[in-house]
């Protein structure tokens, strides 16, 4: 990293938390200068940070910022630092901090330094670094880069109103910028509250953002800004600059909304004598309507997606693709693969659309990519926890997972998938228009043949043999009825499962038979056993079935 100062390239020092900055030049007159940073990557240790404010849950936007920092650090052999920016004492809570740490850990983004880990550059909570901020604020005051401002709130409001009337930017007029020592001492003796304001020089500032390219500002529109409030609390931009400088942060990768903050922070870097880090401002995550993603668009926090059944590896994969790609058509990445492929140069500066449908699809891909034993254990435990099954493992679980997994994109989908298999909505299906062609294909004759096979014990004997027995029996049934293909399998599926669509029918019916001959299904699961299904079939008056008439049930002897 290097700075251009008067055309001279200054090599950056190796930072350490105990580093004391050199005293910069002292001035009262506004100096004109152009400050810029080079974009070439320096041969220094890479240190990046994720610095959330613990005022809520971990938003997917924050999670993506953390992920990009993590990937950059790991790909460069650097350090990933977690810093908690909790200077907003009214809104910051330890509960929110814990939720954020839990979210990062769930995603697998382990930090090298920070809360719970420690490190040589701590403390890692801003609320514990106040003495450091006061030290550097005093350094700036002694060097003349900041001054005491005794303006009241009423005076500041009047300045804004006057500027508005003159159609000028609402900047501080500099009333106390050139005050004499006697004027300052007089206010101090009266106990007048004061802030520390930074003297903004004339000229311009330019940075070469690693994502957005060259960004420049005219300093004339800024105005002297506050770095320490009258209550002794430091302002955000001052804290961030001191923290990043004293923690030796080499690259600041953060959200696009922080780009305007770079102007004030760069000036503070210069005044303190610290070289600037490289900046990379990542685009915002947008909703489908291209507005900023917010709660009105649905789930937005990592914790919410976790509760909905999403996998951490799927979230990481999807978040990485929001504004980044490896240049190929590949969209499926593990965290290790992302580390290997990630480069900051391939991060897109345009906004990324959050597509919940694609996230769900990607979660399904990762779910089914898990080893078979792991997937079976995950879904089996979910089925037992949700109360649909009485066990979490065994042959029934193994077969059910293999049968239903293609229809499960979220862990939470597993309950609906199994409940659908166990249900028997025959009457409602018979009433649907889609069933009309099956009804017209002599369904009553088919039902009679199926009932006869059940009563004779042939069907049950076939199911006892498993898939081989089922296939042999179906072939025999088709031959006796002179049916094959759709004409055979559609009515068979309808009568046995109560549905026209679903997973492999043979595997489904064999599994239903096994469920009915064991105690794996919980009583409250709404499971309709095969004998109950055939009892319902006997009660249907097939002659009354038409698209215009409801199903009539005959009274069958028990």
mmCIF file of N, CA and C in Angstrom, residues 380 383-385 387-393 397 518-524:
data_model
loop_
_atom_site.group_PDB
_atom_site.id
_atom_site.type_symbol
_atom_site.label_atom_id
_atom_site.label_comp_id
_atom_site.label_asym_id
_atom_site.label_seq_id
_atom_site.Cartn_x
_atom_site.Cartn_y
_atom_site.Cartn_z
ATOM 1 N N UNK A 380 -34.343 -37.978 8.556
ATOM 2 C CA UNK A 380 -34.962 -38.885 9.522
ATOM 3 C C UNK A 380 -35.179 -38.206 10.868
ATOM 4 N N UNK A 383 -38.067 -35.771 10.566
ATOM 5 C CA UNK A 383 -39.374 -36.428 10.579
ATOM 6 C C UNK A 383 -39.799 -36.803 12.002
ATOM 7 N N UNK A 384 -38.851 -37.279 12.787
ATOM 8 C CA UNK A 384 -39.206 -37.647 14.167
ATOM 9 C C UNK A 384 -39.489 -36.396 15.001
ATOM 10 N N UNK A 385 -38.654 -35.382 14.847
ATOM 11 C CA UNK A 385 -38.839 -34.150 15.615
ATOM 12 C C UNK A 385 -40.167 -33.476 15.282
ATOM 13 N N UNK A 387 -42.829 -34.915 14.493
ATOM 14 C CA UNK A 387 -43.937 -35.704 15.021
ATOM 15 C C UNK A 387 -44.659 -36.561 14.005
ATOM 16 N N UNK A 388 -44.147 -36.671 12.792
ATOM 17 C CA UNK A 388 -44.822 -37.484 11.780
ATOM 18 C C UNK A 388 -44.421 -38.959 11.869
ATOM 19 N N UNK A 389 -43.193 -39.215 12.391
ATOM 20 C CA UNK A 389 -42.717 -40.583 12.589
ATOM 21 C C UNK A 389 -42.328 -40.804 14.041
ATOM 22 N N UNK A 390 -42.302 -42.056 14.438
ATOM 23 C CA UNK A 390 -41.930 -42.402 15.812
ATOM 24 C C UNK A 390 -40.453 -42.768 15.932
ATOM 25 N N UNK A 391 -39.779 -42.926 14.780
ATOM 26 C CA UNK A 391 -38.353 -43.288 14.769
ATOM 27 C C UNK A 391 -37.612 -42.322 13.850
ATOM 28 N N UNK A 392 -36.291 -42.276 13.991
ATOM 29 C CA UNK A 392 -35.494 -41.389 13.141
ATOM 30 C C UNK A 392 -34.551 -42.168 12.231
ATOM 31 N N UNK A 393 -34.576 -43.490 12.329
ATOM 32 C CA UNK A 393 -33.702 -44.303 11.496
ATOM 33 C C UNK A 393 -34.289 -45.674 11.253
ATOM 34 N N UNK A 397 -37.013 -45.427 6.930
ATOM 35 C CA UNK A 397 -36.434 -44.081 6.737
ATOM 36 C C UNK A 397 -35.530 -44.090 5.508
ATOM 37 N N UNK A 518 -46.021 -51.680 10.323
ATOM 38 C CA UNK A 518 -45.069 -51.344 11.390
ATOM 39 C C UNK A 518 -45.630 -50.179 12.192
ATOM 40 N N UNK A 519 -44.899 -49.782 13.199
ATOM 41 C CA UNK A 519 -45.358 -48.681 14.045
ATOM 42 C C UNK A 519 -44.529 -47.415 13.830
ATOM 43 N N UNK A 520 -43.963 -47.255 12.626
ATOM 44 C CA UNK A 520 -43.066 -46.105 12.400
ATOM 45 C C UNK A 520 -43.827 -44.796 12.232
ATOM 46 N N UNK A 521 -45.086 -44.852 11.777
ATOM 47 C CA UNK A 521 -45.861 -43.633 11.546
ATOM 48 C C UNK A 521 -46.631 -43.260 12.811
ATOM 49 N N UNK A 522 -46.513 -42.019 13.204
ATOM 50 C CA UNK A 522 -47.211 -41.550 14.405
ATOM 51 C C UNK A 522 -48.716 -41.522 14.158
ATOM 52 N N UNK A 523 -49.529 -41.806 15.175
ATOM 53 C CA UNK A 523 -50.989 -41.851 15.012
ATOM 54 C C UNK A 523 -51.574 -40.548 14.477
ATOM 55 N N UNK A 524 -50.957 -39.412 14.841
ATOM 56 C CA UNK A 524 -51.501 -38.118 14.434
ATOM 57 C C UNK A 524 -51.047 -37.676 13.043
#
